[in-house]
Amino acid sequence: MLVHTAGRIRAKRLYLVGIGLEDEFVLDRLRQAAGVISKMARKGGSSEIAFAVIDHKRILPSDAAPAIVEGTALANYEFGDYKSKKDDENKVIKNFIVFGTEHMSLAELRSGATLGQTISDSVNLVRNLVNEPANVMNPTRFAAIVPIASRRES
């Protein structure tokens, strides 16, 4: 659900997404919700979004942060190398912030966000590799890219 804030807070819009019953909550629902919000914000022309990690009896903030980052980054992926018309060039989430409550460890949130970014970068690299045509991503080029990418991600 999209809620316009009418200037009452700094954010222009709030996106609210249900994640199910509290007792049945799992990290994948949070990952999916982050992806849905990212797509909604992108479609609405937002280039920056922020996610609040709240206290939950079943999910640690250090686990929530990577799920949010993964969901956002994976939903924001688009392979457009061969598109002649790039309409959505400006509709990309360029910045997103994950923040918690005052008693949450900033180091844990930062570490979780870094892990989520590493995982989603790796997934998106593989998506790029498999989306290339065979005449471009031939075995020789593939063999040259994989060691470089694996050193970068380790």
XYZ file of C-alpha atoms in Angstrom:
154
model
C 0.000 0.000 0.000
C 1.278 3.464 -0.860
C 0.776 6.226 1.700
C 1.534 9.830 0.758
C 2.950 11.720 3.742
C 1.750 15.221 2.730
C 4.991 16.709 4.003
C 4.453 15.634 7.610
C 7.716 13.667 7.589
C 10.817 13.914 5.423
C 9.849 10.954 3.250
C 7.445 11.773 0.440
C 5.884 8.313 0.415
C 5.601 5.273 2.671
C 5.135 1.808 1.233
C 3.482 -0.730 3.496
C 3.615 -4.434 2.696
C 2.095 -7.218 4.764
C 4.365 -10.108 5.683
C 1.862 -12.499 7.205
C 1.163 -13.683 10.708
C 3.839 -13.058 13.329
C 4.062 -16.707 14.411
C 4.558 -17.869 10.805
C 7.096 -15.220 9.885
C 10.307 -16.358 8.131
C 13.187 -14.420 6.587
C 12.108 -15.203 3.050
C 8.925 -13.187 3.596
C 11.027 -10.210 4.624
C 13.220 -10.689 1.530
C 10.118 -10.835 -0.676
C 8.590 -7.771 1.014
C 11.800 -5.788 0.441
C 11.663 -6.802 -3.223
C 8.020 -5.769 -3.557
C 8.712 -2.406 -1.921
C 11.732 -1.877 -4.162
C 9.669 -2.548 -7.276
C 6.847 -0.281 -6.083
C 9.266 2.542 -5.276
C 11.055 2.118 -8.576
C 7.800 2.185 -10.502
C 6.827 5.333 -8.599
C 10.050 7.032 -9.675
C 11.892 6.865 -6.349
C 15.652 6.558 -6.510
C 16.208 6.221 -2.763
C 14.489 4.030 -0.185
C 15.006 3.209 3.482
C 14.022 0.145 5.502
C 13.488 0.018 9.241
C 14.558 -3.184 10.992
C 12.249 -3.616 13.948
C 12.492 -5.920 16.915
C 11.025 -9.338 16.291
C 11.017 -12.288 18.633
C 11.972 -14.780 15.893
C 14.368 -12.784 13.683
C 17.673 -11.196 14.702
C 18.601 -7.814 13.201
C 21.822 -9.393 11.887
C 19.647 -11.813 9.884
C 17.068 -9.238 8.805
C 19.607 -6.835 7.265
C 20.957 -9.274 4.645
C 17.421 -10.381 3.743
C 16.369 -6.760 3.138
C 19.464 -5.982 1.064
C 19.114 -9.187 -0.974
C 15.426 -8.596 -1.662
C 16.049 -5.019 -2.757
C 19.091 -5.743 -4.921
C 17.608 -8.839 -6.571
C 14.323 -7.067 -7.350
C 16.220 -4.090 -8.771
C 18.149 -6.278 -11.241
C 17.593 -5.688 -14.916
C 19.647 -6.981 -17.817
C 19.361 -4.275 -20.417
C 22.620 -4.545 -22.353
C 20.875 -5.241 -25.629
C 17.796 -3.056 -25.256
C 17.566 -0.361 -27.868
C 15.209 1.749 -25.793
C 16.197 2.352 -22.192
C 13.049 3.929 -20.740
C 13.706 2.819 -17.195
C 17.242 4.196 -16.965
C 16.179 6.778 -14.404
C 13.929 4.343 -12.570
C 16.602 2.600 -10.553
C 17.022 2.449 -6.795
C 20.443 4.069 -6.459
C 20.584 4.318 -2.668
C 18.945 2.390 0.061
C 19.383 2.571 3.772
C 18.794 -0.094 6.394
C 18.401 1.243 9.910
C 17.410 -0.207 13.241
C 16.316 0.887 16.675
C 18.667 2.585 19.105
C 19.564 -0.592 21.003
C 20.509 -2.574 17.871
C 24.162 -3.024 17.067
C 25.230 -0.881 14.136
C 28.107 -3.294 13.488
C 25.678 -6.236 13.197
C 23.405 -4.326 10.819
C 26.377 -3.194 8.736
C 27.851 -6.703 8.647
C 24.491 -8.178 7.648
C 23.993 -5.554 4.941
C 27.474 -6.288 3.560
C 26.715 -10.013 3.470
C 23.410 -9.365 1.691
C 25.155 -7.133 -0.850
C 27.832 -9.773 -1.517
C 25.224 -12.477 -2.046
C 23.028 -10.352 -4.320
C 26.032 -9.079 -6.307
C 27.054 -12.690 -6.890
C 23.559 -13.731 -7.948
C 23.283 -10.766 -10.298
C 26.702 -11.540 -11.797
C 25.498 -15.045 -12.627
C 22.299 -13.584 -14.073
C 24.419 -11.345 -16.314
C 26.559 -14.275 -17.426
C 23.622 -16.495 -18.368
C 21.773 -13.654 -20.110
C 24.628 -13.057 -22.533
C 24.264 -14.741 -25.934
C 26.533 -17.738 -26.561
C 28.568 -15.890 -29.178
C 29.450 -13.253 -26.558
C 29.803 -15.410 -23.447
C 31.860 -18.178 -24.978
C 33.901 -20.622 -22.864
C 37.089 -18.575 -23.213
C 35.463 -15.372 -21.979
C 33.628 -17.234 -19.209
C 36.903 -18.809 -18.050
C 38.487 -15.346 -17.928
C 35.632 -13.713 -15.956
C 34.984 -16.296 -13.247
C 38.411 -16.151 -11.500
C 38.328 -12.346 -11.464
C 34.808 -12.284 -10.019
C 35.566 -14.937 -7.410
C 38.620 -13.003 -6.162
C 36.526 -9.824 -5.949
C 33.787 -11.513 -3.896
C 36.032 -13.372 -1.459
